[in-house]
Short mmCIF file of N, CA and C and ligand atoms in Angstrom, two decimals:
data_model
loop_
_atom_site.label_atom_id
_atom_site.label_comp_id
_atom_site.label_asym_id
_atom_site.label_seq_id
_atom_site.Cartn_x
_atom_site.Cartn_y
_atom_site.Cartn_z
N MET A 1 0.85 -1.20 0.00
CA MET A 1 0.00 0.00 0.00
C MET A 1 0.88 1.25 0.00
N SER A 2 0.37 2.30 -0.57
CA SER A 2 1.12 3.55 -0.68
C SER A 2 0.60 4.59 0.29
N ASP A 3 1.40 5.65 0.47
CA ASP A 3 0.94 6.83 1.18
C ASP A 3 0.24 7.76 0.17
N LEU A 4 -0.65 8.60 0.70
CA LEU A 4 -1.37 9.56 -0.16
C LEU A 4 -1.09 10.98 0.31
N LEU A 5 -1.07 11.91 -0.63
CA LEU A 5 -0.87 13.32 -0.31
C LEU A 5 -2.19 14.07 -0.47
N VAL A 6 -2.51 14.87 0.53
CA VAL A 6 -3.74 15.68 0.48
C VAL A 6 -3.34 17.15 0.54
N ARG A 7 -3.82 17.91 -0.42
CA ARG A 7 -3.52 19.36 -0.45
C ARG A 7 -4.51 20.09 0.45
N LEU A 8 -4.02 20.61 1.55
CA LEU A 8 -4.92 21.23 2.53
C LEU A 8 -5.39 22.62 2.09
N TYR A 9 -4.75 23.16 1.06
CA TYR A 9 -5.18 24.47 0.55
C TYR A 9 -6.27 24.32 -0.51
N ASN A 10 -6.71 23.08 -0.71
CA ASN A 10 -7.69 22.83 -1.77
C ASN A 10 -8.78 21.87 -1.27
N LEU A 11 -9.20 22.07 0.00
CA LEU A 11 -10.18 21.14 0.57
C LEU A 11 -11.60 21.48 0.10
N PRO A 12 -12.42 20.46 -0.06
CA PRO A 12 -13.83 20.74 -0.38
C PRO A 12 -14.54 21.36 0.82
N CYS A 13 -15.65 22.04 0.57
CA CYS A 13 -16.41 22.62 1.68
C CYS A 13 -16.93 21.49 2.56
N MET A 14 -17.01 21.81 3.85
CA MET A 14 -17.49 20.81 4.79
C MET A 14 -18.93 21.14 5.16
N LYS A 15 -19.82 20.18 4.88
CA LYS A 15 -21.23 20.41 5.25
C LYS A 15 -21.50 19.75 6.60
N GLU A 16 -22.36 20.39 7.38
CA GLU A 16 -22.71 19.78 8.66
C GLU A 16 -23.50 18.48 8.42
N HIS A 17 -23.22 17.47 9.21
CA HIS A 17 -23.93 16.18 9.09
C HIS A 17 -25.09 16.21 10.09
N ASP A 18 -26.33 16.08 9.57
CA ASP A 18 -27.52 16.21 10.42
C ASP A 18 -27.53 15.27 11.62
N GLY A 19 -27.08 14.04 11.40
CA GLY A 19 -27.23 13.03 12.45
C GLY A 19 -26.04 12.89 13.38
N LEU A 20 -25.02 13.70 13.16
CA LEU A 20 -23.77 13.50 13.91
C LEU A 20 -23.30 14.74 14.64
N GLN A 21 -22.65 14.50 15.76
CA GLN A 21 -21.87 15.55 16.40
C GLN A 21 -20.41 15.17 16.14
N VAL A 22 -19.67 16.03 15.46
CA VAL A 22 -18.25 15.77 15.18
C VAL A 22 -17.44 16.75 16.01
N ARG A 23 -16.57 16.23 16.88
CA ARG A 23 -15.83 17.11 17.77
C ARG A 23 -14.56 16.44 18.28
N LYS A 24 -13.71 17.25 18.89
CA LYS A 24 -12.53 16.68 19.55
C LYS A 24 -12.97 16.20 20.93
N PRO A 25 -12.62 14.97 21.32
CA PRO A 25 -12.98 14.51 22.66
C PRO A 25 -12.13 15.22 23.71
N LEU A 26 -12.62 15.25 24.93
CA LEU A 26 -11.84 15.79 26.03
C LEU A 26 -10.92 14.68 26.58
N PRO A 27 -9.82 15.07 27.23
CA PRO A 27 -8.87 14.05 27.70
C PRO A 27 -9.51 12.99 28.61
N HIS A 28 -10.48 13.37 29.44
CA HIS A 28 -11.05 12.36 30.34
C HIS A 28 -11.88 11.32 29.59
N GLN A 29 -12.17 11.59 28.32
CA GLN A 29 -12.93 10.62 27.52
C GLN A 29 -12.01 9.61 26.81
N SER A 30 -10.70 9.75 27.03
CA SER A 30 -9.78 8.88 26.30
C SER A 30 -10.00 7.39 26.58
N PRO A 31 -10.30 6.94 27.82
CA PRO A 31 -10.49 5.49 28.01
C PRO A 31 -11.62 4.94 27.14
N ALA A 32 -12.74 5.66 27.07
CA ALA A 32 -13.88 5.17 26.28
C ALA A 32 -13.53 5.16 24.78
N VAL A 33 -12.87 6.21 24.33
CA VAL A 33 -12.53 6.29 22.90
C VAL A 33 -11.52 5.20 22.54
N LEU A 34 -10.53 5.01 23.40
CA LEU A 34 -9.49 4.01 23.09
C LEU A 34 -10.06 2.58 23.15
N SER A 35 -11.00 2.35 24.06
CA SER A 35 -11.65 1.01 24.11
C SER A 35 -12.45 0.77 22.83
N PHE A 36 -13.15 1.81 22.39
CA PHE A 36 -13.92 1.70 21.14
C PHE A 36 -12.98 1.31 19.99
N ILE A 37 -11.83 1.92 19.94
CA ILE A 37 -10.89 1.65 18.84
C ILE A 37 -10.34 0.22 18.95
N GLU A 38 -9.98 -0.19 20.15
CA GLU A 38 -9.44 -1.55 20.32
C GLU A 38 -10.51 -2.60 20.02
N ASP A 39 -11.74 -2.38 20.51
CA ASP A 39 -12.81 -3.37 20.34
C ASP A 39 -13.24 -3.51 18.88
N ASN A 40 -13.22 -2.41 18.14
CA ASN A 40 -13.76 -2.44 16.77
C ASN A 40 -12.70 -2.46 15.68
N PHE A 41 -11.45 -2.16 16.04
CA PHE A 41 -10.39 -2.10 15.02
C PHE A 41 -9.20 -2.93 15.48
N SER A 42 -8.23 -2.37 16.17
CA SER A 42 -7.07 -3.18 16.58
C SER A 42 -6.34 -2.52 17.74
N SER A 43 -5.52 -3.33 18.40
CA SER A 43 -4.72 -2.78 19.50
C SER A 43 -3.64 -1.84 18.95
N GLY A 44 -3.19 -2.11 17.72
CA GLY A 44 -2.20 -1.22 17.10
C GLY A 44 -2.77 0.17 16.88
N TRP A 45 -4.00 0.22 16.40
CA TRP A 45 -4.65 1.53 16.18
C TRP A 45 -4.92 2.21 17.52
N LYS A 46 -5.25 1.41 18.54
CA LYS A 46 -5.44 2.00 19.86
C LYS A 46 -4.15 2.68 20.32
N ALA A 47 -3.02 2.01 20.10
CA ALA A 47 -1.74 2.57 20.52
C ALA A 47 -1.43 3.87 19.76
N GLU A 48 -1.72 3.88 18.47
CA GLU A 48 -1.49 5.11 17.70
C GLU A 48 -2.41 6.23 18.20
N ALA A 49 -3.68 5.89 18.44
CA ALA A 49 -4.63 6.91 18.88
C ALA A 49 -4.28 7.43 20.28
N ALA A 50 -3.65 6.59 21.10
CA ALA A 50 -3.26 7.04 22.44
C ALA A 50 -2.31 8.25 22.33
N ALA A 51 -1.50 8.27 21.27
CA ALA A 51 -0.59 9.40 21.08
C ALA A 51 -1.36 10.70 20.86
N ALA A 52 -2.56 10.59 20.27
CA ALA A 52 -3.38 11.79 20.01
C ALA A 52 -3.77 12.47 21.32
N PHE A 53 -3.96 11.65 22.36
CA PHE A 53 -4.38 12.21 23.65
C PHE A 53 -3.20 12.79 24.43
N GLY A 54 -2.01 12.73 23.85
CA GLY A 54 -0.84 13.36 24.48
C GLY A 54 -0.77 14.84 24.19
N SER A 55 -1.64 15.34 23.30
CA SER A 55 -1.68 16.78 22.98
C SER A 55 -2.92 17.40 23.57
N VAL A 56 -2.85 18.71 23.81
CA VAL A 56 -4.03 19.47 24.26
C VAL A 56 -4.24 20.60 23.26
N PRO A 57 -5.39 20.64 22.53
CA PRO A 57 -6.41 19.60 22.50
C PRO A 57 -5.90 18.35 21.80
N PRO A 58 -6.55 17.21 22.03
CA PRO A 58 -6.11 15.97 21.38
C PRO A 58 -6.19 16.09 19.85
N THR A 59 -5.28 15.40 19.18
CA THR A 59 -5.29 15.44 17.70
C THR A 59 -6.15 14.28 17.17
N ILE A 60 -7.41 14.32 17.58
CA ILE A 60 -8.38 13.29 17.16
C ILE A 60 -9.75 13.94 17.14
N VAL A 61 -10.55 13.57 16.13
CA VAL A 61 -11.97 13.94 16.16
C VAL A 61 -12.78 12.65 16.25
N ILE A 62 -13.92 12.77 16.93
CA ILE A 62 -14.84 11.63 17.01
C ILE A 62 -16.18 12.06 16.43
N ALA A 63 -16.94 11.06 15.98
CA ALA A 63 -18.32 11.31 15.53
C ALA A 63 -19.23 10.58 16.50
N VAL A 64 -20.18 11.32 17.06
CA VAL A 64 -21.16 10.73 17.97
C VAL A 64 -22.52 10.78 17.28
N ASP A 65 -23.20 9.62 17.23
CA ASP A 65 -24.52 9.55 16.64
C ASP A 65 -25.51 10.28 17.56
N LYS A 66 -26.15 11.34 17.03
CA LYS A 66 -27.02 12.18 17.88
C LYS A 66 -28.19 11.37 18.43
N ALA A 67 -28.73 10.46 17.63
CA ALA A 67 -29.94 9.73 18.04
C ALA A 67 -29.66 8.78 19.21
N SER A 68 -28.55 8.07 19.16
CA SER A 68 -28.29 7.04 20.17
C SER A 68 -27.22 7.43 21.17
N GLY A 69 -26.45 8.47 20.85
CA GLY A 69 -25.33 8.85 21.71
C GLY A 69 -24.12 7.93 21.56
N ARG A 70 -24.20 7.02 20.59
CA ARG A 70 -23.08 6.06 20.41
C ARG A 70 -21.94 6.68 19.60
N LEU A 71 -20.75 6.17 19.89
CA LEU A 71 -19.58 6.57 19.11
C LEU A 71 -19.65 5.86 17.76
N ALA A 72 -19.56 6.65 16.69
CA ALA A 72 -19.69 6.08 15.35
C ALA A 72 -18.35 5.97 14.63
N GLY A 73 -17.41 6.86 14.97
CA GLY A 73 -16.13 6.81 14.26
C GLY A 73 -15.12 7.77 14.85
N PHE A 74 -13.90 7.67 14.35
CA PHE A 74 -12.80 8.53 14.86
C PHE A 74 -11.80 8.76 13.74
N CYS A 75 -11.07 9.85 13.84
CA CYS A 75 -9.99 10.12 12.88
C CYS A 75 -8.89 10.89 13.61
N CYS A 76 -7.67 10.37 13.57
CA CYS A 76 -6.52 10.97 14.26
C CYS A 76 -5.57 11.63 13.27
N TRP A 77 -4.70 12.46 13.78
CA TRP A 77 -3.58 12.97 12.99
C TRP A 77 -2.41 13.25 13.94
N ASP A 78 -1.22 13.43 13.35
CA ASP A 78 0.00 13.67 14.15
C ASP A 78 0.24 12.56 15.17
N CYS A 79 -0.08 11.32 14.82
CA CYS A 79 0.15 10.21 15.76
C CYS A 79 1.39 9.42 15.37
N THR A 80 1.36 8.83 14.19
CA THR A 80 2.49 8.01 13.76
C THR A 80 3.68 8.89 13.39
N ALA A 81 3.41 10.02 12.78
CA ALA A 81 4.43 11.00 12.44
C ALA A 81 3.72 12.34 12.27
N LYS A 82 4.46 13.42 12.44
CA LYS A 82 3.84 14.74 12.25
C LYS A 82 3.37 14.87 10.80
N GLY A 83 2.18 15.41 10.65
CA GLY A 83 1.64 15.62 9.31
C GLY A 83 0.91 14.41 8.75
N PHE A 84 0.93 13.30 9.48
CA PHE A 84 0.24 12.09 9.02
C PHE A 84 -1.19 12.07 9.54
N LEU A 85 -2.13 11.74 8.66
CA LEU A 85 -3.53 11.56 9.04
C LEU A 85 -3.78 10.07 9.26
N GLY A 86 -4.48 9.73 10.33
CA GLY A 86 -4.82 8.34 10.60
C GLY A 86 -4.34 7.95 11.99
N PRO A 87 -4.83 6.85 12.52
CA PRO A 87 -5.80 5.96 11.91
C PRO A 87 -7.21 6.55 11.86
N ILE A 88 -8.04 5.94 11.02
CA ILE A 88 -9.41 6.40 10.78
C ILE A 88 -10.31 5.17 10.79
N GLY A 89 -11.41 5.25 11.47
CA GLY A 89 -12.33 4.12 11.44
C GLY A 89 -13.76 4.53 11.72
N VAL A 90 -14.68 3.87 11.04
CA VAL A 90 -16.11 4.06 11.27
C VAL A 90 -16.67 2.69 11.69
N HIS A 91 -17.41 2.66 12.76
CA HIS A 91 -18.03 1.41 13.23
C HIS A 91 -18.86 0.82 12.09
N ASP A 92 -18.80 -0.49 11.92
CA ASP A 92 -19.44 -1.06 10.71
C ASP A 92 -20.94 -0.79 10.64
N GLU A 93 -21.61 -0.58 11.76
CA GLU A 93 -23.06 -0.27 11.70
C GLU A 93 -23.33 1.13 11.13
N PHE A 94 -22.31 1.98 11.11
CA PHE A 94 -22.52 3.37 10.66
C PHE A 94 -21.87 3.64 9.30
N ARG A 95 -21.34 2.62 8.65
CA ARG A 95 -20.65 2.86 7.37
C ARG A 95 -21.66 3.19 6.26
N GLY A 96 -21.17 3.92 5.27
CA GLY A 96 -22.02 4.27 4.13
C GLY A 96 -23.01 5.39 4.43
N LYS A 97 -22.77 6.13 5.52
CA LYS A 97 -23.68 7.21 5.90
C LYS A 97 -22.95 8.55 6.00
N SER A 98 -21.84 8.65 5.32
CA SER A 98 -21.03 9.89 5.27
C SER A 98 -20.36 10.23 6.60
N VAL A 99 -20.24 9.25 7.50
CA VAL A 99 -19.52 9.50 8.75
C VAL A 99 -18.03 9.66 8.45
N GLY A 100 -17.49 8.76 7.60
CA GLY A 100 -16.08 8.83 7.24
C GLY A 100 -15.72 10.18 6.62
N ARG A 101 -16.56 10.63 5.70
CA ARG A 101 -16.32 11.94 5.06
C ARG A 101 -16.29 13.05 6.12
N ALA A 102 -17.26 13.03 7.04
CA ALA A 102 -17.36 14.10 8.04
C ALA A 102 -16.13 14.14 8.95
N ILE A 103 -15.66 12.99 9.41
CA ILE A 103 -14.53 13.00 10.36
C ILE A 103 -13.21 13.29 9.65
N VAL A 104 -13.05 12.76 8.44
CA VAL A 104 -11.79 13.02 7.74
C VAL A 104 -11.69 14.51 7.37
N LEU A 105 -12.77 15.09 6.85
CA LEU A 105 -12.69 16.52 6.50
C LEU A 105 -12.50 17.38 7.75
N SER A 106 -13.15 17.03 8.84
CA SER A 106 -12.97 17.80 10.07
C SER A 106 -11.50 17.75 10.51
N ALA A 107 -10.90 16.55 10.46
CA ALA A 107 -9.49 16.41 10.85
C ALA A 107 -8.58 17.20 9.90
N LEU A 108 -8.87 17.15 8.61
CA LEU A 108 -8.03 17.88 7.64
C LEU A 108 -8.13 19.38 7.86
N TYR A 109 -9.32 19.89 8.15
CA TYR A 109 -9.45 21.33 8.44
C TYR A 109 -8.69 21.69 9.71
N SER A 110 -8.69 20.81 10.71
CA SER A 110 -7.92 21.07 11.93
C SER A 110 -6.43 21.13 11.62
N MET A 111 -5.97 20.24 10.75
CA MET A 111 -4.55 20.25 10.38
C MET A 111 -4.20 21.55 9.65
N ARG A 112 -5.10 21.99 8.79
CA ARG A 112 -4.85 23.25 8.07
C ARG A 112 -4.77 24.41 9.06
N GLU A 113 -5.70 24.42 10.03
CA GLU A 113 -5.68 25.49 11.04
C GLU A 113 -4.40 25.44 11.88
N ALA A 114 -3.85 24.24 12.06
CA ALA A 114 -2.62 24.09 12.85
C ALA A 114 -1.38 24.52 12.06
N GLY A 115 -1.56 24.82 10.77
CA GLY A 115 -0.45 25.36 9.99
C GLY A 115 0.13 24.44 8.94
N TYR A 116 -0.42 23.27 8.79
CA TYR A 116 0.09 22.37 7.75
C TYR A 116 -0.41 22.79 6.38
N GLY A 117 0.42 22.54 5.37
CA GLY A 117 0.02 22.79 3.98
C GLY A 117 -0.48 21.53 3.30
N TYR A 118 0.05 20.40 3.76
CA TYR A 118 -0.32 19.10 3.20
C TYR A 118 -0.53 18.11 4.34
N ALA A 119 -1.35 17.09 4.08
CA ALA A 119 -1.47 15.95 5.00
C ALA A 119 -1.08 14.70 4.23
N ILE A 120 -0.57 13.73 4.95
CA ILE A 120 -0.20 12.45 4.35
C ILE A 120 -1.04 11.36 5.00
N VAL A 121 -1.71 10.60 4.16
CA VAL A 121 -2.44 9.43 4.67
C VAL A 121 -1.48 8.26 4.56
N GLY A 122 -1.04 7.77 5.70
CA GLY A 122 -0.03 6.73 5.70
C GLY A 122 -0.61 5.37 5.36
N ASP A 123 0.04 4.68 4.42
CA ASP A 123 -0.30 3.30 4.12
C ASP A 123 -1.81 3.14 3.89
N ALA A 124 -2.36 3.96 3.02
CA ALA A 124 -3.81 4.06 2.87
C ALA A 124 -4.42 2.78 2.33
N GLY A 125 -5.44 2.27 3.01
CA GLY A 125 -6.15 1.10 2.53
C GLY A 125 -7.11 1.48 1.41
N PRO A 126 -8.22 2.14 1.76
CA PRO A 126 -9.22 2.46 0.73
C PRO A 126 -8.86 3.74 -0.04
N VAL A 127 -7.94 3.58 -1.01
CA VAL A 127 -7.43 4.74 -1.75
C VAL A 127 -8.57 5.52 -2.41
N GLU A 128 -9.53 4.80 -2.99
CA GLU A 128 -10.62 5.49 -3.72
C GLU A 128 -11.46 6.37 -2.79
N PHE A 129 -11.61 5.92 -1.55
CA PHE A 129 -12.34 6.73 -0.57
C PHE A 129 -11.65 8.09 -0.39
N PHE A 130 -10.34 8.09 -0.21
CA PHE A 130 -9.62 9.36 -0.01
C PHE A 130 -9.56 10.19 -1.30
N GLN A 131 -9.50 9.51 -2.44
CA GLN A 131 -9.52 10.25 -3.71
C GLN A 131 -10.85 10.97 -3.85
N LYS A 132 -11.91 10.26 -3.46
CA LYS A 132 -13.26 10.82 -3.63
C LYS A 132 -13.50 12.00 -2.70
N ILE A 133 -13.14 11.87 -1.43
CA ILE A 133 -13.55 12.92 -0.49
C ILE A 133 -12.59 14.10 -0.41
N CYS A 134 -11.30 13.90 -0.76
CA CYS A 134 -10.37 15.04 -0.62
C CYS A 134 -9.33 15.07 -1.73
N ASP A 135 -9.61 14.41 -2.85
CA ASP A 135 -8.76 14.45 -4.04
C ASP A 135 -7.31 14.07 -3.70
N ALA A 136 -7.16 13.04 -2.85
CA ALA A 136 -5.82 12.60 -2.45
C ALA A 136 -5.07 12.00 -3.64
N ARG A 137 -3.75 12.15 -3.63
CA ARG A 137 -2.90 11.64 -4.72
C ARG A 137 -1.90 10.64 -4.18
N VAL A 138 -1.70 9.56 -4.90
CA VAL A 138 -0.72 8.55 -4.48
C VAL A 138 0.69 9.14 -4.56
N ILE A 139 1.48 8.92 -3.49
CA ILE A 139 2.87 9.39 -3.46
C ILE A 139 3.76 8.28 -4.03
N GLU A 140 4.37 8.56 -5.15
CA GLU A 140 5.24 7.56 -5.79
C GLU A 140 6.41 7.22 -4.88
N GLY A 141 6.77 5.95 -4.86
CA GLY A 141 7.93 5.52 -4.08
C GLY A 141 7.67 5.41 -2.59
N SER A 142 6.40 5.44 -2.18
CA SER A 142 6.09 5.41 -0.73
C SER A 142 5.77 4.00 -0.24
N THR A 143 6.10 2.98 -1.03
CA THR A 143 5.92 1.59 -0.60
C THR A 143 7.29 0.90 -0.53
N PRO A 144 7.75 0.38 0.60
CA PRO A 144 7.12 0.50 1.90
C PRO A 144 7.35 1.89 2.47
N GLY A 145 6.41 2.31 3.30
CA GLY A 145 6.56 3.63 3.91
C GLY A 145 7.25 3.52 5.26
N ILE A 146 6.81 4.36 6.21
CA ILE A 146 7.52 4.40 7.49
C ILE A 146 7.11 3.29 8.44
N TYR A 147 6.06 2.53 8.12
CA TYR A 147 5.52 1.58 9.11
C TYR A 147 6.39 0.35 9.29
C1 COA B 1 -13.08 3.62 4.95
C2 COA B 1 -14.16 4.07 5.94
C3 COA B 1 -13.53 5.03 6.97
C4 COA B 1 -15.26 4.80 5.16
O1 COA B 1 -16.24 5.29 6.08
P1 COA B 1 -17.77 5.53 5.65
O2 COA B 1 -18.41 6.30 6.73
O3 COA B 1 -18.40 4.24 5.28
O4 COA B 1 -17.59 6.41 4.33
P2 COA B 1 -18.61 7.52 3.76
O5 COA B 1 -20.01 7.01 3.93
O6 COA B 1 -18.29 8.83 4.37
O7 COA B 1 -18.20 7.50 2.22
C5 COA B 1 -17.91 8.69 1.48
C6 COA B 1 -17.78 8.30 0.02
O8 COA B 1 -16.68 7.37 -0.14
C7 COA B 1 -17.14 6.15 -0.70
N1 COA B 1 -16.43 5.05 -0.03
C8 COA B 1 -16.58 4.66 1.27
N2 COA B 1 -15.74 3.63 1.53
C9 COA B 1 -15.09 3.36 0.38
C10 COA B 1 -14.12 2.39 0.02
N3 COA B 1 -13.66 1.48 0.90
N4 COA B 1 -13.62 2.41 -1.25
C11 COA B 1 -14.10 3.32 -2.16
N5 COA B 1 -15.03 4.27 -1.86
C12 COA B 1 -15.53 4.27 -0.62
C13 COA B 1 -18.62 6.10 -0.44
O9 COA B 1 -19.30 5.32 -1.39
C14 COA B 1 -19.01 7.57 -0.52
O10 COA B 1 -19.15 7.94 -1.88
P3 COA B 1 -20.39 8.87 -2.38
O11 COA B 1 -20.18 10.22 -1.76
O12 COA B 1 -20.24 8.89 -3.87
O13 COA B 1 -21.63 8.20 -1.89
C15 COA B 1 -14.82 2.84 6.66
O14 COA B 1 -15.27 1.92 5.68
C16 COA B 1 -13.88 2.10 7.62
O15 COA B 1 -13.81 2.43 8.81
N6 COA B 1 -13.18 1.07 7.10
C17 COA B 1 -12.30 0.23 7.95
C18 COA B 1 -11.10 0.98 8.44
C19 COA B 1 -10.27 1.62 7.32
O16 COA B 1 -10.06 1.02 6.26
N7 COA B 1 -9.77 2.83 7.59
C20 COA B 1 -8.91 3.58 6.69
C21 COA B 1 -7.47 3.22 6.94
S1 COA B 1 -6.37 4.17 5.94
#
């Protein structure tokens, strides 16, 4: 798998998602968020996301389903390396409902506000997803990357 480059000066407009609250969690919420990541994704992603809670505010956004109050997804940045976006995950019950788009764009706008010009999606799995939502480009020669 390759890394992807996202131009933060050329992001699409972000529309509010009717059914979701997208926000940065507070530090005291880290146990619940990290358990969600471990239970639904992997212990490796939990370890990467733990690094997000080392910053104030944390370098992670979460999506909370307004109707049920459940955690639907998360997106981190500056965890594996500075300027890297990820890990990213949407609970399988909430996939296909624009949760991924909402959290990734929110995280990318936060990176732009923090002063980055570009974001790198490390070792991207669903390349077409990132191409679709933020016009990401494959970085030649990025296989194997830093992982
Ligand atoms: C990839 C993932 C985050 C997408 O989340 P999602 O909430 O289902 O995505 P969205 O509903 O916001 O999809 C936005 C658009 O991308 C498309 N899309 C979603 N997943 C896709 C995929 N795997 N490949 C290609 N396109 C995809 C959708 O069809 C949608 O297109 P549309 O606007 O034309 O309808 C989710 O499937 C997931 O958590 N996967 C497992 C973890 C993972 O692979 N994370 C990324 C690691 S780099």
